[in-house]
């Protein structure tokens, strides 16, 4: 009997279990016992998709894109049947599915997707538990030791568990606080100021007295989590948005006594997120043709396989620019200019290097923030001419799944990988853009004079006894609360969780790793320092180099990497 430990049972752990039993049934193999280690109550959902979180936490993925979250087929394993489970779309009611055809794109609250994941997890775990094929351990694992060829897992209480193989699907891990965050933390301990070092779980912000009583609140970061934090500080404090235009979600904010007078977001460049197109029809015009997608894939694959060599991500930028301009040229509603395609490609390549680069077809980022927001929203609703940057951002979003599939685990130098990740991160302002509705809420809060953009671009911050002072130009504001909404980058060497620190330090297990993550084989097993040793620990997701490029997303959790791991595991049986 082979014992497998799955540590972490969020979406990836869930899909790994599904793929494992599918593979076992195909290969007619059995004699296995799976031990699941998960500290959260909700299997399959984890913290990110927890079903009890506030509805102010939205996904940035449309229900339309969730069509790609496929269901599970019926699995017949020995004398038991694991029932099929529908795809996300098919799990919606008939009315909800019908509405999708007519309404603007929908972005469900994260907890709605969590409900789907939790039910999907229950539908497989319960039956496997009943047949003693799965055992659940509601605990937090802190160490994996290797004793002869057996693993010994240690949890927070010091209890130990034995297993023959380990799969780590533990998702995003906390890292050391950066210098500025550490000083916020230290300052807040010494006075009446309040600092939240992270946005989630968001109930901490919602329940806090400080966020109800403070006059001014600053939010570090200008991305998606900032928008959730803003909703927590407004909707969850008794305010409400009244939609004045059902087609574009233009809204008005009605405040309440517990809402702060001013909320000030800030970031290093002050550039806002760019909303996704309002609906399928508008979005459709940014989809590259089949031929363009095919060419993109073939070229990226050549670089990923080492057939073509590159020192940096320029090859990718050139491909994006070329396809972006071709798509731009065929748009009916765009900023017209007399430049040739060749010049527009050059313009984009310069813009990739510096998003403040100016050209008549690019939206000038020197405009003030509210003007940028309203322009982006109008473009997303196809109400004004589309700019070249908006177009290429959407094109990149559509090519991203192909890039991720072709480039993950690419046989390339770390420096090239890092450059591709950096570029992906740079473009996430567009490719991971929020719904229009979120941006309309920000505009409504600006009009209600609550959201204040004067400090958005790298303000000077000084700590005082009861507040932090924010300054930019002539403007000054004292904030009693600061919320960090920037999710730390997945820097492996700065992870603070004992399980990972122990794994990296342990002489017996020492995996090969770099700043980009733990090196893994294509079946997700880790590559060890000692080339002559193979050890059956596998890592999937955020911590594995190349398993996730740039930003992680729910669809990646149900992708081919998980299947590759399951095949590898079953082959070793
Ligand atoms: C704040 C936030 C918001 C996000 N929003 C979106 C979004 O809107 N859309 C989107 O597509 N993606 C989003 N993501 C990306 C998200 O990471 C993936 O969608 C997905 O949740 C990754 O799944 P996972 O199973 O790899 O990791 P996770 O979902 O993080 O699950 C890991 C699980 O492992 C458990 N665990 C960790 N360590 C241990 C341990 N030592 N012992 C036992 N159990 C452990 C955790 O409790 C958790 O349940 C978001 C991520 C974060 C952090």
PDB file of N, CA and C and ligand atoms in Angstrom, residues 7-13 37-40 45-49 58-61 110 139-141 169-173 200 487 499 541 552-555 557, ligand 1:
ATOM      1  N   UNK A   7      -0.344  17.998   0.708  1.00  0.00           N
ATOM      2  CA  UNK A   7      -0.334  19.091   1.692  1.00  0.00           C
ATOM      3  C   UNK A   7      -0.908  20.335   1.024  1.00  0.00           C
ATOM      4  N   UNK A   8      -2.042  20.792   1.532  1.00  0.00           N
ATOM      5  CA  UNK A   8      -2.750  21.942   0.951  1.00  0.00           C
ATOM      6  C   UNK A   8      -3.841  21.452   0.028  1.00  0.00           C
ATOM      7  N   UNK A   9      -5.095  21.782   0.375  1.00  0.00           N
ATOM      8  CA  UNK A   9      -6.199  21.282  -0.458  1.00  0.00           C
ATOM      9  C   UNK A   9      -7.086  22.445  -0.912  1.00  0.00           C
ATOM     10  N   UNK A  10      -6.450  23.384  -1.623  1.00  0.00           N
ATOM     11  CA  UNK A  10      -7.188  24.433  -2.333  1.00  0.00           C
ATOM     12  C   UNK A  10      -7.566  23.849  -3.693  1.00  0.00           C
ATOM     13  N   UNK A  11      -7.799  24.702  -4.694  1.00  0.00           N
ATOM     14  CA  UNK A  11      -8.194  24.203  -6.025  1.00  0.00           C
ATOM     15  C   UNK A  11      -7.190  23.214  -6.641  1.00  0.00           C
ATOM     16  N   UNK A  12      -5.873  23.476  -6.442  1.00  0.00           N
ATOM     17  CA  UNK A  12      -4.879  22.568  -7.066  1.00  0.00           C
ATOM     18  C   UNK A  12      -4.862  21.206  -6.394  1.00  0.00           C
ATOM     19  N   UNK A  13      -4.931  21.209  -5.056  1.00  0.00           N
ATOM     20  CA  UNK A  13      -4.957  19.932  -4.341  1.00  0.00           C
ATOM     21  C   UNK A  13      -6.181  19.129  -4.792  1.00  0.00           C
ATOM     22  N   UNK A  37      -3.754  16.984   3.995  1.00  0.00           N
ATOM     23  CA  UNK A  37      -3.457  17.872   5.126  1.00  0.00           C
ATOM     24  C   UNK A  37      -3.912  19.275   4.756  1.00  0.00           C
ATOM     25  N   UNK A  38      -4.901  19.778   5.465  1.00  0.00           N
ATOM     26  CA  UNK A  38      -5.429  21.115   5.170  1.00  0.00           C
ATOM     27  C   UNK A  38      -5.922  21.731   6.463  1.00  0.00           C
ATOM     28  N   UNK A  39      -5.504  22.954   6.685  1.00  0.00           N
ATOM     29  CA  UNK A  39      -5.833  23.629   7.938  1.00  0.00           C
ATOM     30  C   UNK A  39      -7.173  24.350   7.887  1.00  0.00           C
ATOM     31  N   UNK A  40      -7.594  24.726   6.677  1.00  0.00           N
ATOM     32  CA  UNK A  40      -8.862  25.460   6.524  1.00  0.00           C
ATOM     33  C   UNK A  40     -10.042  24.498   6.588  1.00  0.00           C
ATOM     34  N   UNK A  45     -11.575  25.060  -1.541  1.00  0.00           N
ATOM     35  CA  UNK A  45     -11.696  26.522  -1.679  1.00  0.00           C
ATOM     36  C   UNK A  45     -10.507  27.252  -1.057  1.00  0.00           C
ATOM     37  N   UNK A  46     -10.012  26.717   0.069  1.00  0.00           N
ATOM     38  CA  UNK A  46      -8.893  27.385   0.752  1.00  0.00           C
ATOM     39  C   UNK A  46      -9.286  28.787   1.181  1.00  0.00           C
ATOM     40  N   UNK A  47      -8.278  29.617   1.431  1.00  0.00           N
ATOM     41  CA  UNK A  47      -8.569  30.990   1.894  1.00  0.00           C
ATOM     42  C   UNK A  47      -9.047  31.887   0.770  1.00  0.00           C
ATOM     43  N   UNK A  48      -8.438  31.690  -0.413  1.00  0.00           N
ATOM     44  CA  UNK A  48      -8.737  32.616  -1.516  1.00  0.00           C
ATOM     45  C   UNK A  48     -10.213  32.548  -1.910  1.00  0.00           C
ATOM     46  N   UNK A  49     -10.770  31.329  -1.919  1.00  0.00           N
ATOM     47  CA  UNK A  49     -12.137  31.136  -2.427  1.00  0.00           C
ATOM     48  C   UNK A  49     -13.122  30.807  -1.303  1.00  0.00           C
ATOM     49  N   UNK A  58     -14.166  40.492  -5.224  1.00  0.00           N
ATOM     50  CA  UNK A  58     -14.615  40.048  -6.551  1.00  0.00           C
ATOM     51  C   UNK A  58     -13.501  39.293  -7.256  1.00  0.00           C
ATOM     52  N   UNK A  59     -13.902  38.453  -8.199  1.00  0.00           N
ATOM     53  CA  UNK A  59     -12.886  37.834  -9.065  1.00  0.00           C
ATOM     54  C   UNK A  59     -12.590  38.806 -10.197  1.00  0.00           C
ATOM     55  N   UNK A  60     -11.450  38.607 -10.830  1.00  0.00           N
ATOM     56  CA  UNK A  60     -11.152  39.454 -11.989  1.00  0.00           C
ATOM     57  C   UNK A  60     -11.356  38.653 -13.268  1.00  0.00           C
ATOM     58  N   UNK A  61     -12.036  37.525 -13.136  1.00  0.00           N
ATOM     59  CA  UNK A  61     -12.217  36.666 -14.307  1.00  0.00           C
ATOM     60  C   UNK A  61     -13.709  36.592 -14.626  1.00  0.00           C
ATOM     61  N   UNK A 110     -15.829  36.213  -5.156  1.00  0.00           N
ATOM     62  CA  UNK A 110     -14.949  35.033  -5.033  1.00  0.00           C
ATOM     63  C   UNK A 110     -15.655  33.894  -4.290  1.00  0.00           C
ATOM     64  N   UNK A 139      -4.993  20.033   9.789  1.00  0.00           N
ATOM     65  CA  UNK A 139      -3.811  20.520  10.508  1.00  0.00           C
ATOM     66  C   UNK A 139      -2.873  21.266   9.572  1.00  0.00           C
ATOM     67  N   UNK A 140      -1.885  21.898  10.168  1.00  0.00           N
ATOM     68  CA  UNK A 140      -0.936  22.712   9.415  1.00  0.00           C
ATOM     69  C   UNK A 140       0.434  22.046   9.477  1.00  0.00           C
ATOM     70  N   UNK A 141       0.948  21.653   8.344  1.00  0.00           N
ATOM     71  CA  UNK A 141       2.224  20.917   8.321  1.00  0.00           C
ATOM     72  C   UNK A 141       3.385  21.910   8.388  1.00  0.00           C
ATOM     73  N   UNK A 169       0.783  21.407  -2.490  1.00  0.00           N
ATOM     74  CA  UNK A 169      -0.063  22.347  -3.241  1.00  0.00           C
ATOM     75  C   UNK A 169      -0.531  23.398  -2.231  1.00  0.00           C
ATOM     76  N   UNK A 170       0.429  24.180  -1.756  1.00  0.00           N
ATOM     77  CA  UNK A 170       0.125  25.069  -0.623  1.00  0.00           C
ATOM     78  C   UNK A 170      -0.106  26.510  -1.042  1.00  0.00           C
ATOM     79  N   UNK A 171      -0.070  26.781  -2.347  1.00  0.00           N
ATOM     80  CA  UNK A 171      -0.442  28.109  -2.846  1.00  0.00           C
ATOM     81  C   UNK A 171       0.496  29.217  -2.425  1.00  0.00           C
ATOM     82  N   UNK A 172      -0.069  30.419  -2.386  1.00  0.00           N
ATOM     83  CA  UNK A 172       0.711  31.613  -2.069  1.00  0.00           C
ATOM     84  C   UNK A 172       1.190  31.556  -0.616  1.00  0.00           C
ATOM     85  N   UNK A 173       2.458  31.853  -0.399  1.00  0.00           N
ATOM     86  CA  UNK A 173       3.013  31.816   0.954  1.00  0.00           C
ATOM     87  C   UNK A 173       3.487  33.204   1.374  1.00  0.00           C
ATOM     88  N   UNK A 200      -6.273  40.639   2.953  1.00  0.00           N
ATOM     89  CA  UNK A 200      -7.087  39.440   3.219  1.00  0.00           C
ATOM     90  C   UNK A 200      -6.529  38.687   4.418  1.00  0.00           C
ATOM     91  N   UNK A 487       0.048  42.355  -2.921  1.00  0.00           N
ATOM     92  CA  UNK A 487       0.356  40.963  -2.605  1.00  0.00           C
ATOM     93  C   UNK A 487       1.843  40.748  -2.853  1.00  0.00           C
ATOM     94  N   UNK A 499       7.498  25.262   6.807  1.00  0.00           N
ATOM     95  CA  UNK A 499       7.553  24.102   5.907  1.00  0.00           C
ATOM     96  C   UNK A 499       8.550  24.346   4.770  1.00  0.00           C
ATOM     97  N   UNK A 541       2.202  24.702  -8.543  1.00  0.00           N
ATOM     98  CA  UNK A 541       1.675  26.043  -8.257  1.00  0.00           C
ATOM     99  C   UNK A 541       2.762  27.051  -7.994  1.00  0.00           C
ATOM    100  N   UNK A 552      -0.788  33.931 -10.839  1.00  0.00           N
ATOM    101  CA  UNK A 552      -1.520  32.659 -10.803  1.00  0.00           C
ATOM    102  C   UNK A 552      -3.010  32.935 -11.006  1.00  0.00           C
ATOM    103  N   UNK A 553      -3.732  31.949 -11.489  1.00  0.00           N
ATOM    104  CA  UNK A 553      -5.180  32.137 -11.698  1.00  0.00           C
ATOM    105  C   UNK A 553      -5.888  30.798 -11.586  1.00  0.00           C
ATOM    106  N   UNK A 554      -7.177  30.883 -11.336  1.00  0.00           N
ATOM    107  CA  UNK A 554      -7.954  29.669 -11.060  1.00  0.00           C
ATOM    108  C   UNK A 554      -7.883  28.656 -12.222  1.00  0.00           C
ATOM    109  N   UNK A 555      -7.885  29.167 -13.465  1.00  0.00           N
ATOM    110  CA  UNK A 555      -7.883  28.217 -14.589  1.00  0.00           C
ATOM    111  C   UNK A 555      -6.577  27.427 -14.650  1.00  0.00           C
ATOM    112  N   UNK A 557      -5.116  26.211 -12.206  1.00  0.00           N
ATOM    113  CA  UNK A 557      -5.203  25.109 -11.225  1.00  0.00           C
ATOM    114  C   UNK A 557      -5.827  23.861 -11.832  1.00  0.00           C
TER     115      UNK A 557
HETATM  116  C1  LIG B   1      -5.652  37.335  -2.387  1.00  0.00           C
HETATM  117  C2  LIG B   1      -5.722  36.540  -3.641  1.00  0.00           C
HETATM  118  C3  LIG B   1      -6.731  36.818  -4.575  1.00  0.00           C
HETATM  119  C4  LIG B   1      -6.816  36.071  -5.740  1.00  0.00           C
HETATM  120  N1  LIG B   1      -7.812  36.353  -6.643  1.00  0.00           N
HETATM  121  C5  LIG B   1      -7.917  35.627  -7.769  1.00  0.00           C
HETATM  122  C6  LIG B   1      -8.964  35.876  -8.727  1.00  0.00           C
HETATM  123  O1  LIG B   1      -9.783  36.775  -8.571  1.00  0.00           O
HETATM  124  N2  LIG B   1      -9.008  35.107  -9.849  1.00  0.00           N
HETATM  125  C7  LIG B   1      -8.105  34.107 -10.058  1.00  0.00           C
HETATM  126  O2  LIG B   1      -8.208  33.426 -11.085  1.00  0.00           O
HETATM  127  N3  LIG B   1      -7.117  33.846  -9.171  1.00  0.00           N
HETATM  128  C8  LIG B   1      -6.993  34.582  -8.058  1.00  0.00           C
HETATM  129  N4  LIG B   1      -5.962  34.339  -7.181  1.00  0.00           N
HETATM  130  C9  LIG B   1      -4.945  33.316  -7.519  1.00  0.00           C
HETATM  131  C10 LIG B   1      -5.117  32.047  -6.688  1.00  0.00           C
HETATM  132  O3  LIG B   1      -3.890  31.828  -6.069  1.00  0.00           O
HETATM  133  C11 LIG B   1      -5.491  30.841  -7.524  1.00  0.00           C
HETATM  134  O4  LIG B   1      -6.712  31.124  -8.185  1.00  0.00           O
HETATM  135  C12 LIG B   1      -5.707  29.564  -6.707  1.00  0.00           C
HETATM  136  O5  LIG B   1      -6.362  29.809  -5.495  1.00  0.00           O
HETATM  137  C13 LIG B   1      -4.413  28.819  -6.454  1.00  0.00           C
HETATM  138  O6  LIG B   1      -4.763  27.558  -5.939  1.00  0.00           O
HETATM  139  P1  LIG B   1      -3.766  26.679  -5.080  1.00  0.00           P
HETATM  140  O7  LIG B   1      -4.525  25.453  -4.699  1.00  0.00           O
HETATM  141  O8  LIG B   1      -2.485  26.528  -5.781  1.00  0.00           O
HETATM  142  O9  LIG B   1      -3.467  27.565  -3.781  1.00  0.00           O
HETATM  143  P2  LIG B   1      -4.454  28.112  -2.666  1.00  0.00           P
HETATM  144  O10 LIG B   1      -5.769  28.468  -3.211  1.00  0.00           O
HETATM  145  O11 LIG B   1      -3.685  29.164  -1.959  1.00  0.00           O
HETATM  146  O12 LIG B   1      -4.652  26.864  -1.698  1.00  0.00           O
HETATM  147  C14 LIG B   1      -3.591  26.367  -0.906  1.00  0.00           C
HETATM  148  C15 LIG B   1      -4.144  25.625   0.279  1.00  0.00           C
HETATM  149  O13 LIG B   1      -3.064  25.069   1.020  1.00  0.00           O
HETATM  150  C16 LIG B   1      -3.317  25.209   2.405  1.00  0.00           C
HETATM  151  N5  LIG B   1      -2.021  25.207   3.085  1.00  0.00           N
HETATM  152  C17 LIG B   1      -1.004  26.069   2.896  1.00  0.00           C
HETATM  153  N6  LIG B   1       0.039  25.721   3.672  1.00  0.00           N
HETATM  154  C18 LIG B   1      -0.313  24.623   4.367  1.00  0.00           C
HETATM  155  C19 LIG B   1       0.351  23.816   5.314  1.00  0.00           C
HETATM  156  N7  LIG B   1       1.604  24.058   5.706  1.00  0.00           N
HETATM  157  N8  LIG B   1      -0.322  22.754   5.848  1.00  0.00           N
HETATM  158  C20 LIG B   1      -1.594  22.484   5.464  1.00  0.00           C
HETATM  159  N9  LIG B   1      -2.265  23.219   4.536  1.00  0.00           N
HETATM  160  C21 LIG B   1      -1.628  24.279   4.002  1.00  0.00           C
HETATM  161  C22 LIG B   1      -4.064  26.535   2.502  1.00  0.00           C
HETATM  162  O14 LIG B   1      -4.843  26.582   3.682  1.00  0.00           O
HETATM  163  C23 LIG B   1      -4.908  26.515   1.237  1.00  0.00           C
HETATM  164  O15 LIG B   1      -6.170  25.953   1.450  1.00  0.00           O
HETATM  165  C24 LIG B   1      -5.865  35.058  -5.996  1.00  0.00           C
HETATM  166  C25 LIG B   1      -4.845  34.797  -5.046  1.00  0.00           C
HETATM  167  C26 LIG B   1      -4.772  35.525  -3.884  1.00  0.00           C
HETATM  168  C27 LIG B   1      -3.667  35.211  -2.884  1.00  0.00           C
END
